[in-house]
Amino acid sequence: MNYEFHLKARIRLSGEIEDEVLRELEDPVKERINKGVPEGRGVSKIEMRADGTGIELEILSDRYLRAHDALLRIRKILSQELGKRRVGLRGIEIRDYTITMDESLNVRLKVPFIKEMRSANGKTTLKLDVGETEIEKRIPDRILNLIEEKKRAKEYGSKSEHWELVFESKKKDFKYNGDPTEEMIKRHWIKHGSCRGQWIYGPQITKLFRTFEKIVIKELLEPLGYHEMIFPKLVSWDVWKRSGHAKAIYPEIYYVCTPKTRDPEFWEDVMDYYKVTHEIPVELIKEKIEGPIGGMTYAQCPPFWVFLQGRTLPDDVMPIKIFDRSGTSHRYESGGIHGIERVDEFHRIEIVWIGTPEQVIEEAEKLREGYRRIFEEYLDLQWREARVTPWFMAQEGLTETHENKSVGTIDFEGYLPYKQNWLEFQNVSVNGDKYPKGFSVKLQSKKDLWSGCSGIGLERWAAVFLAQKGFNLDDWPEKLVKEIRELPEVFRFL
Ligand code: SER
Ligand code: ZN
């Protein structure tokens, strides 16, 4: 897309200057303004007029030197030149900033810095409402990036995420053809919780979850030298800004708010209302809480990175290998009630490893081999593996693959006979330098630092396993039965 930038501004000065002085400044400005810009490009027109204690300025330019960048250059040149004359710069007012694109656009932009956006006759004009601070913060550039991004999303909107089969297990005998969620409800193994997409897991299925964990720890994490940590489960905006989630996950967040004060008097009317009506005065509560401070865990690994944020680590501690299984993840999922395979509240072991690119890639391979062994020997599953859009890109709303081919996500998908379809039940990802960069973590040697992560969804493992093997322990693989021994029968109902 081609752009034309037209900017009018007034530079305030500490004292008056004469028009002649300004004429003398024109040459150095014109000489220096297009520095480094290809011949005949950049600023094509620049007009300066003295106006008491200010300079009226008009700039016309193309994409080789955007007018707002030209303005920052002029500010620098003028402050040097006027400094010699003992006149200082006192700030810039942007009077009008119009960007014209040579394309009709069919995108909507709702940001406070856009006054007007119009498309007609194959052109789009954009009037920006920005000041000096916004220009220093590169907001005009970000607005143009956003427009390009929205345009691309429209063009490729129907294009689905990347998916490429890379491995398929042997075909397996299925012992069952039902929907395990329904069977578990019948058997009182699970009951829907009082919240959306939430289950209460009874002793039997919990034992199966814990057995999965035991196997993963014994077969994979201990031999590979992983250490357990406890990651926070309430995630701040700052973490999601650094992880990239702040770009896109708003429709899926379980938001968390704090009270405006913990003074009981401030809350007395809420308490009284409840005591009298036995209803929760939700509207009144809304007035008494702050805006959200963030939300409940979504991707599990991001809040860990605060542990390393801003630190430099000696090379010889790498690779670092850790995992967390200390709590739930929450996503406001689409659609109505699903089985345990799609829920708003779920349980996952999250594995994180950090090191040089070679170490991180090698570790991902070891984990993949380990998982395959578990799926063969303990669960006897039919599964396949696919290279997909890296999880962090998918969660940022992007569909492409990563430019570096060794960065990316492998999804493990298990077959669900009752649905005749595949279910993603785990991933292994090489995340490149995304997290060390986002959280400013460095190696002492300044060599590249990478990381990877892998999420083991316990509900998903159970959904795939039970869908293939059913509920008769005689049909379950011997190695698993040996680990689980028996399923506890605790409740009976009348
Ligand atoms: N953090 C990764 C994800 O959210 C792996 O669990 O998919
Ligand atoms: Zn992760």
Short mmCIF file of C-alpha atoms and ligand atoms in Angstrom, two decimals:
data_model
loop_
_atom_site.label_atom_id
_atom_site.label_comp_id
_atom_site.label_asym_id
_atom_site.label_seq_id
_atom_site.Cartn_x
_atom_site.Cartn_y
_atom_site.Cartn_z
CA MET A 1 0.00 0.00 0.00
CA ASN A 2 1.20 3.49 -0.78
CA TYR A 3 0.87 6.29 1.70
CA GLU A 4 0.96 10.06 1.64
CA PHE A 5 1.50 11.92 4.88
CA HIS A 6 0.37 15.49 5.41
CA LEU A 7 1.11 17.06 8.76
CA LYS A 8 0.51 20.57 10.10
CA ALA A 9 1.95 21.56 13.43
CA ARG A 10 3.02 24.49 15.55
CA ILE A 11 6.26 24.44 17.48
CA ARG A 12 6.17 26.64 20.57
CA LEU A 13 9.35 28.54 21.44
CA SER A 14 10.71 30.20 24.55
CA GLY A 15 11.09 33.51 22.70
CA GLU A 16 10.18 35.28 19.51
CA ILE A 17 12.06 34.69 16.31
CA GLU A 18 12.01 36.70 13.10
CA ASP A 19 11.04 35.24 9.76
CA GLU A 20 14.57 35.96 8.46
CA VAL A 21 16.07 33.74 11.13
CA LEU A 22 13.76 31.00 10.02
CA ARG A 23 14.80 31.52 6.39
CA GLU A 24 18.39 30.94 7.50
CA LEU A 25 17.31 27.70 9.16
CA GLU A 26 15.53 26.37 6.11
CA ASP A 27 18.72 25.21 4.42
CA PRO A 28 20.10 23.10 7.25
CA VAL A 29 16.64 21.61 7.78
CA LYS A 30 16.16 20.70 4.11
CA GLU A 31 19.69 19.38 3.87
CA ARG A 32 19.39 17.12 6.87
CA ILE A 33 15.79 16.06 6.81
CA ASN A 34 15.98 13.34 4.14
CA LYS A 35 19.20 11.83 5.41
CA GLY A 36 19.39 8.12 4.61
CA VAL A 37 16.25 8.27 2.47
CA PRO A 38 16.47 7.17 -1.21
CA GLU A 39 16.94 10.02 -3.70
CA GLY A 40 13.71 11.78 -4.60
CA ARG A 41 11.78 10.15 -1.74
CA GLY A 42 10.84 11.16 1.78
CA VAL A 43 9.78 14.72 2.52
CA SER A 44 8.66 16.47 -0.68
CA LYS A 45 7.48 19.70 0.85
CA ILE A 46 8.33 21.51 4.01
CA GLU A 47 7.09 24.96 4.93
CA MET A 48 7.99 26.95 8.01
CA ARG A 49 6.56 30.28 9.03
CA ALA A 50 7.54 32.33 12.09
CA ASP A 51 4.55 33.27 14.18
CA GLY A 52 5.54 35.27 17.27
CA THR A 53 6.83 32.76 19.77
CA GLY A 54 6.24 29.84 17.50
CA ILE A 55 6.82 28.23 14.14
CA GLU A 56 3.98 27.09 11.91
CA LEU A 57 5.03 24.00 10.04
CA GLU A 58 3.67 21.95 7.15
CA ILE A 59 5.19 18.67 5.98
CA LEU A 60 4.27 16.50 3.01
CA SER A 61 5.98 13.13 2.69
CA ASP A 62 5.77 9.52 1.55
CA ARG A 63 6.36 6.21 3.31
CA TYR A 64 10.15 6.49 3.04
CA LEU A 65 10.04 9.13 5.75
CA ARG A 66 6.70 9.41 7.45
CA ALA A 67 5.83 13.02 8.28
CA HIS A 68 5.70 12.31 12.02
CA ASP A 69 9.25 10.94 11.87
CA ALA A 70 10.26 13.98 9.84
CA LEU A 71 8.75 16.14 12.57
CA LEU A 72 10.93 14.50 15.21
CA ARG A 73 13.98 15.10 13.00
CA ILE A 74 13.02 18.76 12.57
CA ARG A 75 12.56 19.10 16.30
CA LYS A 76 16.11 17.89 16.81
CA ILE A 77 17.61 20.09 14.09
CA LEU A 78 15.74 23.18 15.28
CA SER A 79 16.62 22.67 18.89
CA GLN A 80 20.31 22.53 17.93
CA GLU A 81 20.13 25.53 15.57
CA LEU A 82 17.90 27.69 17.78
CA GLY A 83 19.95 26.75 20.82
CA LYS A 84 22.81 28.69 19.27
CA ARG A 85 20.49 31.70 19.28
CA ARG A 86 19.38 31.08 22.85
CA VAL A 87 15.85 30.17 21.92
CA GLY A 88 14.44 26.91 23.28
CA LEU A 89 11.68 24.58 22.07
CA ARG A 90 8.62 24.44 24.31
CA GLY A 91 6.58 21.67 22.77
CA ILE A 92 4.66 20.82 19.64
CA GLU A 93 0.95 21.05 18.87
CA ILE A 94 -0.28 18.89 16.04
CA ARG A 95 -2.90 20.93 14.17
CA ASP A 96 -3.81 18.36 11.56
CA TYR A 97 -2.44 15.01 10.53
CA THR A 98 -3.91 13.36 7.47
CA ILE A 99 -2.67 10.10 6.01
CA THR A 100 -3.91 9.09 2.56
CA MET A 101 -3.72 5.51 1.32
CA ASP A 102 -4.14 4.54 -2.31
CA GLU A 103 -6.72 1.88 -1.58
CA SER A 104 -10.33 1.73 -0.48
CA LEU A 105 -10.37 -0.07 2.83
CA ASN A 106 -13.09 -2.06 4.35
CA VAL A 107 -11.74 -2.22 7.90
CA ARG A 108 -13.09 -0.66 11.04
CA LEU A 109 -10.78 0.93 13.55
CA LYS A 110 -11.99 2.12 16.88
CA VAL A 111 -9.06 3.74 18.61
CA PRO A 112 -9.10 7.12 20.29
CA PHE A 113 -6.39 8.49 18.02
CA ILE A 114 -8.49 8.36 14.88
CA LYS A 115 -10.85 11.27 14.31
CA GLU A 116 -12.05 10.21 10.93
CA MET A 117 -11.53 7.42 8.43
CA ARG A 118 -13.03 7.63 4.96
CA SER A 119 -12.77 5.48 1.87
CA ALA A 120 -13.82 6.80 -1.54
CA ASN A 121 -12.64 6.58 -5.15
CA GLY A 122 -9.93 4.07 -4.44
CA LYS A 123 -8.44 6.14 -1.64
CA THR A 124 -8.69 6.15 2.11
CA THR A 125 -8.01 9.20 4.25
CA LEU A 126 -7.27 8.94 7.89
CA LYS A 127 -7.32 11.95 10.20
CA LEU A 128 -5.33 11.36 13.32
CA ASP A 129 -5.87 12.95 16.67
CA VAL A 130 -2.36 12.77 18.08
CA GLY A 131 -0.01 15.02 19.99
CA GLU A 132 3.73 15.12 20.52
CA THR A 133 3.64 12.30 23.09
CA GLU A 134 1.74 9.96 20.78
CA ILE A 135 4.21 10.68 18.02
CA GLU A 136 7.12 9.94 20.33
CA LYS A 137 5.40 6.69 21.27
CA ARG A 138 5.12 5.74 17.57
CA ILE A 139 1.35 5.53 17.74
CA PRO A 140 0.87 6.54 14.06
CA ASP A 141 3.11 3.64 13.00
CA ARG A 142 1.17 1.22 15.17
CA ILE A 143 -2.11 2.45 13.70
CA LEU A 144 -0.82 1.77 10.18
CA ASN A 145 0.43 -1.69 11.24
CA LEU A 146 -2.96 -2.41 12.72
CA ILE A 147 -4.68 -1.40 9.49
CA GLU A 148 -2.36 -3.68 7.49
CA GLU A 149 -3.02 -6.50 9.96
CA LYS A 150 -6.80 -6.07 9.75
CA LYS A 151 -6.62 -5.93 5.98
CA ARG A 152 -4.65 -9.19 5.91
CA ALA A 153 -7.05 -10.82 8.36
CA LYS A 154 -9.96 -9.86 6.05
CA GLU A 155 -8.18 -11.26 3.01
CA TYR A 156 -7.11 -14.49 4.66
CA GLY A 157 -10.02 -14.56 7.10
CA SER A 158 -11.38 -17.83 5.84
CA LYS A 159 -7.95 -19.41 5.78
CA SER A 160 -7.65 -21.76 8.73
CA GLU A 161 -4.66 -22.21 10.97
CA HIS A 162 -1.68 -24.16 9.77
CA TRP A 163 -2.01 -27.96 10.22
CA GLU A 164 0.36 -30.59 8.90
CA LEU A 165 0.39 -34.27 9.82
CA VAL A 166 3.82 -35.42 11.01
CA PHE A 167 3.21 -38.73 12.75
CA GLU A 168 0.54 -41.40 13.07
CA SER A 169 0.42 -44.22 15.60
CA LYS A 170 -0.65 -47.73 14.76
CA LYS A 171 -4.37 -48.41 14.46
CA LYS A 172 -5.77 -49.70 17.74
CA ASP A 173 -8.66 -51.88 18.82
CA PHE A 174 -11.30 -49.73 20.40
CA LYS A 175 -13.10 -51.32 23.33
CA TYR A 176 -15.82 -48.75 23.55
CA ASN A 177 -17.98 -46.61 21.35
CA GLY A 178 -19.80 -44.33 23.79
CA ASP A 179 -19.36 -40.79 25.04
CA PRO A 180 -17.29 -41.08 28.23
CA THR A 181 -18.74 -37.90 29.75
CA GLU A 182 -22.25 -39.32 29.64
CA GLU A 183 -21.11 -42.62 31.05
CA MET A 184 -19.26 -40.90 33.88
CA ILE A 185 -22.32 -38.85 34.77
CA LYS A 186 -24.37 -42.04 34.93
CA ARG A 187 -21.78 -43.66 37.15
CA HIS A 188 -21.55 -40.60 39.41
CA TRP A 189 -17.89 -40.21 38.58
CA ILE A 190 -18.44 -36.57 37.72
CA LYS A 191 -21.07 -33.91 38.20
CA HIS A 192 -21.35 -30.57 36.51
CA GLY A 193 -20.21 -27.82 38.88
CA SER A 194 -22.31 -24.78 39.60
CA CYS A 195 -20.28 -22.66 37.15
CA ARG A 196 -20.18 -22.70 33.38
CA GLY A 197 -17.99 -25.42 31.87
CA GLN A 198 -16.91 -26.76 35.24
CA TRP A 199 -16.97 -30.31 36.57
CA ILE A 200 -16.62 -31.82 40.00
CA TYR A 201 -14.43 -34.86 39.62
CA GLY A 202 -15.21 -37.75 41.92
CA PRO A 203 -12.69 -40.16 43.44
CA GLN A 204 -12.49 -42.58 40.48
CA ILE A 205 -11.69 -40.11 37.73
CA THR A 206 -9.48 -38.13 40.08
CA LYS A 207 -7.49 -41.29 40.67
CA LEU A 208 -7.14 -41.70 36.92
CA PHE A 209 -5.91 -38.07 36.60
CA ARG A 210 -3.41 -38.57 39.40
CA THR A 211 -2.24 -41.82 37.84
CA PHE A 212 -1.60 -39.97 34.59
CA GLU A 213 0.45 -37.47 36.58
CA LYS A 214 2.32 -40.23 38.38
CA ILE A 215 3.22 -41.88 35.08
CA VAL A 216 4.35 -38.59 33.53
CA ILE A 217 6.53 -37.83 36.51
CA LYS A 218 7.99 -41.31 36.81
CA GLU A 219 8.52 -41.99 33.11
CA LEU A 220 9.33 -38.55 31.82
CA LEU A 221 9.97 -35.71 34.23
CA GLU A 222 12.15 -37.49 36.76
CA PRO A 223 14.41 -39.23 34.23
CA LEU A 224 14.81 -35.97 32.30
CA GLY A 225 15.60 -34.02 35.47
CA TYR A 226 12.57 -31.73 35.88
CA HIS A 227 11.78 -29.86 39.09
CA GLU A 228 8.37 -28.89 40.33
CA MET A 229 7.44 -25.26 40.91
CA ILE A 230 4.20 -23.49 41.79
CA PHE A 231 3.12 -20.83 39.30
CA PRO A 232 0.59 -18.12 40.18
CA LYS A 233 -2.94 -18.67 38.98
CA LEU A 234 -4.04 -15.05 38.88
CA VAL A 235 -2.40 -13.27 35.99
CA SER A 236 -1.82 -9.53 35.76
CA TRP A 237 -2.13 -7.36 32.65
CA ASP A 238 1.61 -6.82 32.79
CA VAL A 239 2.24 -10.54 32.26
CA TRP A 240 -0.19 -10.66 29.35
CA LYS A 241 1.38 -7.59 27.80
CA ARG A 242 4.74 -9.34 27.85
CA SER A 243 3.41 -12.71 26.71
CA GLY A 244 1.46 -11.19 23.82
CA HIS A 245 -1.91 -12.37 25.13
CA ALA A 246 -2.96 -8.74 25.64
CA LYS A 247 -3.37 -8.56 21.87
CA ALA A 248 -6.26 -10.95 21.60
CA ILE A 249 -7.61 -13.06 24.47
CA TYR A 250 -10.27 -10.61 25.77
CA PRO A 251 -13.29 -12.69 24.67
CA GLU A 252 -11.95 -15.70 26.59
CA ILE A 253 -10.70 -14.24 29.86
CA TYR A 254 -12.11 -14.98 33.28
CA TYR A 255 -11.63 -11.46 34.61
CA VAL A 256 -10.68 -10.74 38.21
CA CYS A 257 -11.60 -7.59 40.12
CA THR A 258 -10.73 -6.38 43.61
CA PRO A 259 -13.00 -4.42 45.98
CA LYS A 260 -12.56 -0.64 45.94
CA THR A 261 -12.01 -0.94 49.68
CA ARG A 262 -12.20 -3.66 52.29
CA ASP A 263 -13.96 -1.34 54.69
CA PRO A 264 -17.08 -3.28 55.84
CA GLU A 265 -19.06 -0.05 56.05
CA PHE A 266 -18.55 0.57 52.34
CA TRP A 267 -20.10 -2.84 51.72
CA GLU A 268 -22.88 -2.62 54.29
CA ASP A 269 -25.63 -1.89 51.75
CA VAL A 270 -24.66 -4.98 49.75
CA MET A 271 -24.77 -7.14 52.86
CA ASP A 272 -28.07 -5.66 53.99
CA TYR A 273 -29.63 -6.05 50.57
CA TYR A 274 -28.67 -9.70 50.51
CA LYS A 275 -29.91 -10.34 54.05
CA VAL A 276 -33.28 -8.84 53.25
CA THR A 277 -33.86 -10.15 49.71
CA HIS A 278 -31.63 -13.25 49.58
CA GLU A 279 -30.52 -12.00 46.21
CA ILE A 280 -27.07 -10.81 45.25
CA PRO A 281 -27.18 -7.13 44.18
CA VAL A 282 -24.84 -7.59 41.25
CA GLU A 283 -25.31 -4.08 39.85
CA LEU A 284 -24.49 -2.54 43.20
CA ILE A 285 -21.42 -4.75 43.51
CA LYS A 286 -20.22 -3.54 40.10
CA GLU A 287 -20.09 -0.02 41.50
CA LYS A 288 -17.96 -1.16 44.40
CA ILE A 289 -15.24 -3.06 42.60
CA GLU A 290 -12.26 -1.87 40.62
CA GLY A 291 -11.78 -2.65 36.96
CA PRO A 292 -10.17 -6.03 36.30
CA ILE A 293 -6.55 -6.37 37.39
CA GLY A 294 -6.09 -9.26 34.97
CA GLY A 295 -7.62 -12.71 34.89
CA MET A 296 -7.36 -16.35 35.86
CA THR A 297 -4.64 -18.53 34.35
CA TYR A 298 -5.13 -19.04 30.65
CA ALA A 299 -1.93 -20.50 29.20
CA GLN A 300 -0.28 -21.51 32.52
CA CYS A 301 3.37 -20.75 31.70
CA PRO A 302 3.31 -16.94 31.22
CA PRO A 303 3.11 -15.92 34.92
CA PHE A 304 6.13 -18.14 35.67
CA TRP A 305 8.38 -15.82 33.68
CA VAL A 306 8.15 -13.04 36.26
CA PHE A 307 10.47 -15.29 38.32
CA LEU A 308 13.24 -14.57 35.80
CA GLN A 309 12.14 -11.16 34.61
CA GLY A 310 14.99 -8.72 34.03
CA ARG A 311 17.66 -11.21 35.16
CA THR A 312 20.86 -12.42 33.54
CA LEU A 313 21.66 -16.09 34.09
CA PRO A 314 25.01 -17.90 33.91
CA ASP A 315 25.24 -20.20 30.88
CA ASP A 316 26.05 -23.24 32.97
CA VAL A 317 22.62 -23.40 34.66
CA MET A 318 21.10 -24.23 31.30
CA PRO A 319 19.04 -26.11 30.39
CA ILE A 320 16.54 -25.29 33.12
CA LYS A 321 13.67 -27.78 33.39
CA ILE A 322 10.59 -27.19 35.50
CA PHE A 323 6.90 -27.99 35.67
CA ASP A 324 3.76 -26.79 37.40
CA ARG A 325 0.58 -28.69 38.25
CA SER A 326 -0.64 -26.46 41.04
CA GLY A 327 -4.01 -25.37 39.76
CA THR A 328 -6.62 -24.74 37.19
CA SER A 329 -6.68 -22.88 33.88
CA HIS A 330 -9.74 -20.94 32.82
CA ARG A 331 -11.10 -20.05 29.41
CA TYR A 332 -14.47 -18.66 28.54
CA GLU A 333 -15.15 -21.22 25.83
CA SER A 334 -17.60 -20.96 23.01
CA GLY A 335 -20.78 -22.93 22.78
CA GLY A 336 -22.99 -24.70 25.27
CA ILE A 337 -22.20 -27.57 27.57
CA HIS A 338 -19.61 -29.97 26.24
CA GLY A 339 -18.14 -33.04 27.73
CA ILE A 340 -15.02 -32.97 29.87
CA GLU A 341 -13.05 -32.43 26.64
CA ARG A 342 -14.09 -28.79 26.33
CA VAL A 343 -14.46 -26.94 29.59
CA ASP A 344 -14.04 -23.47 31.04
CA GLU A 345 -12.04 -24.79 33.99
CA PHE A 346 -9.39 -27.39 33.35
CA HIS A 347 -6.35 -29.12 34.83
CA ARG A 348 -3.01 -29.38 33.14
CA ILE A 349 0.61 -30.20 33.91
CA GLU A 350 2.63 -27.45 32.27
CA ILE A 351 6.24 -28.29 31.48
CA VAL A 352 8.74 -25.52 30.75
CA TRP A 353 12.34 -25.81 29.62
CA ILE A 354 14.86 -23.06 28.90
CA GLY A 355 18.28 -23.09 27.25
CA THR A 356 20.21 -22.47 24.07
CA PRO A 357 18.27 -23.08 20.85
CA GLU A 358 19.99 -26.48 20.43
CA GLN A 359 19.14 -27.53 23.98
CA VAL A 360 15.53 -26.44 23.64
CA ILE A 361 15.00 -28.23 20.34
CA GLU A 362 16.66 -31.40 21.63
CA GLU A 363 14.53 -31.38 24.77
CA ALA A 364 11.32 -31.09 22.74
CA GLU A 365 12.38 -34.24 20.87
CA LYS A 366 13.04 -36.12 24.11
CA LEU A 367 9.64 -35.17 25.45
CA ARG A 368 7.97 -36.27 22.24
CA GLU A 369 9.68 -39.65 22.45
CA GLY A 370 8.68 -39.98 26.09
CA TYR A 371 5.04 -39.19 25.37
CA ARG A 372 4.99 -41.72 22.56
CA ARG A 373 6.29 -44.38 24.93
CA ILE A 374 3.61 -43.55 27.49
CA PHE A 375 0.82 -43.55 24.91
CA GLU A 376 1.98 -46.92 23.59
CA GLU A 377 2.85 -48.73 26.79
CA TYR A 378 0.52 -47.31 29.42
CA LEU A 379 -2.48 -46.11 27.46
CA ASP A 380 -2.31 -48.04 24.20
CA LEU A 381 -3.81 -45.09 22.34
CA GLN A 382 -4.43 -44.35 18.72
CA TRP A 383 -3.08 -40.87 18.17
CA ARG A 384 -1.41 -38.66 15.61
CA GLU A 385 0.87 -35.63 15.74
CA ALA A 386 0.50 -32.47 13.68
CA ARG A 387 2.62 -29.39 13.24
CA VAL A 388 0.26 -26.46 13.83
CA THR A 389 0.37 -22.67 14.18
CA PRO A 390 2.54 -22.07 17.27
CA TRP A 391 0.24 -21.88 20.30
CA PHE A 392 1.36 -18.38 21.27
CA MET A 393 0.65 -17.11 17.77
CA ALA A 394 -2.75 -18.78 17.73
CA GLN A 395 -3.52 -17.22 21.12
CA GLU A 396 -2.46 -13.82 19.76
CA GLY A 397 -4.96 -14.27 16.94
CA LEU A 398 -2.38 -15.00 14.24
CA THR A 399 -2.72 -17.86 11.76
CA GLU A 400 0.61 -18.12 9.98
CA THR A 401 3.56 -20.26 10.96
CA HIS A 402 6.66 -18.83 12.58
CA GLU A 403 9.38 -17.59 10.24
CA ASN A 404 11.93 -19.76 12.05
CA LYS A 405 11.05 -23.35 11.18
CA SER A 406 12.36 -24.87 14.39
CA VAL A 407 9.91 -22.72 16.37
CA GLY A 408 6.44 -24.15 16.59
CA THR A 409 3.89 -26.41 18.17
CA ILE A 410 3.24 -30.11 17.74
CA ASP A 411 -0.29 -31.03 18.73
CA PHE A 412 -1.04 -34.57 19.81
CA GLU A 413 -4.51 -35.62 18.74
CA GLY A 414 -6.30 -38.70 20.01
CA TYR A 415 -9.11 -40.46 18.20
CA LEU A 416 -12.61 -40.37 19.69
CA PRO A 417 -14.53 -43.36 18.29
CA TYR A 418 -17.91 -42.03 19.45
CA LYS A 419 -17.36 -38.80 17.54
CA GLN A 420 -15.35 -40.31 14.72
CA ASN A 421 -13.09 -37.38 15.11
CA TRP A 422 -9.80 -36.30 16.59
CA LEU A 423 -9.24 -34.36 19.80
CA GLU A 424 -6.13 -32.35 20.58
CA PHE A 425 -5.06 -33.60 23.99
CA GLN A 426 -1.57 -32.23 24.45
CA ASN A 427 1.13 -30.16 22.80
CA VAL A 428 4.90 -29.81 22.70
CA SER A 429 6.21 -26.43 21.64
CA VAL A 430 9.48 -24.74 20.91
CA ASN A 431 8.74 -21.11 21.62
CA GLY A 432 11.99 -19.58 20.33
CA ASP A 433 13.15 -16.42 22.07
CA LYS A 434 9.61 -15.14 22.60
CA TYR A 435 9.51 -15.50 26.40
CA PRO A 436 13.11 -14.58 27.28
CA LYS A 437 12.64 -11.51 25.08
CA GLY A 438 9.22 -10.57 26.41
CA PHE A 439 10.42 -10.82 30.01
CA SER A 440 13.98 -9.51 29.38
CA VAL A 441 15.86 -12.63 30.43
CA LYS A 442 19.44 -12.96 29.20
CA LEU A 443 22.37 -15.33 29.19
CA GLN A 444 25.67 -14.10 30.59
CA SER A 445 27.43 -14.97 27.32
CA LYS A 446 24.78 -12.97 25.41
CA LYS A 447 24.09 -16.10 23.36
CA ASP A 448 20.50 -16.70 22.22
CA LEU A 449 18.16 -17.88 24.93
CA TRP A 450 15.15 -19.96 23.96
CA SER A 451 12.38 -21.80 25.74
CA GLY A 452 9.78 -24.44 25.18
CA CYS A 453 6.66 -25.63 26.92
CA SER A 454 4.29 -28.54 26.84
CA GLY A 455 0.81 -28.74 28.29
CA ILE A 456 -0.68 -32.04 29.41
CA GLY A 457 -4.43 -31.67 29.68
CA LEU A 458 -5.66 -34.18 32.23
CA GLU A 459 -9.31 -33.92 31.14
CA ARG A 460 -8.22 -34.37 27.55
CA TRP A 461 -6.05 -37.40 28.31
CA ALA A 462 -8.98 -38.96 30.16
CA ALA A 463 -11.42 -38.08 27.39
CA VAL A 464 -9.26 -39.80 24.77
CA PHE A 465 -8.34 -42.79 26.91
CA LEU A 466 -11.88 -43.56 28.10
CA ALA A 467 -13.33 -42.99 24.64
CA GLN A 468 -11.01 -45.67 23.26
CA LYS A 469 -10.84 -48.10 26.17
CA GLY A 470 -14.12 -47.67 28.00
CA PHE A 471 -14.85 -48.41 31.63
CA ASN A 472 -14.07 -52.07 32.03
CA LEU A 473 -10.69 -52.35 33.75
CA ASP A 474 -10.16 -55.72 32.10
CA ASP A 475 -9.93 -53.85 28.81
CA TRP A 476 -7.35 -51.40 30.11
CA PRO A 477 -3.62 -51.91 29.44
CA GLU A 478 -1.97 -53.95 32.13
CA LYS A 479 0.70 -51.37 32.85
CA LEU A 480 -1.89 -48.73 33.61
CA VAL A 481 -3.96 -51.04 35.80
CA LYS A 482 -0.82 -51.89 37.77
CA GLU A 483 -0.33 -48.19 38.51
CA ILE A 484 -3.94 -47.43 39.30
CA ARG A 485 -4.61 -50.70 41.18
CA GLU A 486 -8.29 -50.04 41.84
CA LEU A 487 -10.80 -47.27 41.52
CA PRO A 488 -12.15 -46.07 44.87
CA GLU A 489 -15.89 -46.48 45.42
CA VAL A 490 -16.80 -43.84 47.99
CA PHE A 491 -20.30 -42.56 47.31
CA ARG A 492 -23.60 -44.30 47.02
CA PHE A 493 -26.83 -42.48 46.29
CA LEU A 494 -30.42 -43.24 47.27
N1 SER B 1 1.13 -22.74 27.34
C1 SER B 1 0.73 -23.59 26.27
C2 SER B 1 -0.70 -23.37 25.85
O1 SER B 1 -1.40 -22.56 26.42
C3 SER B 1 0.97 -25.04 26.59
O2 SER B 1 0.20 -25.44 27.68
O3 SER B 1 -1.14 -24.01 24.94
ZN ZN B 2 3.19 -22.89 27.97
#
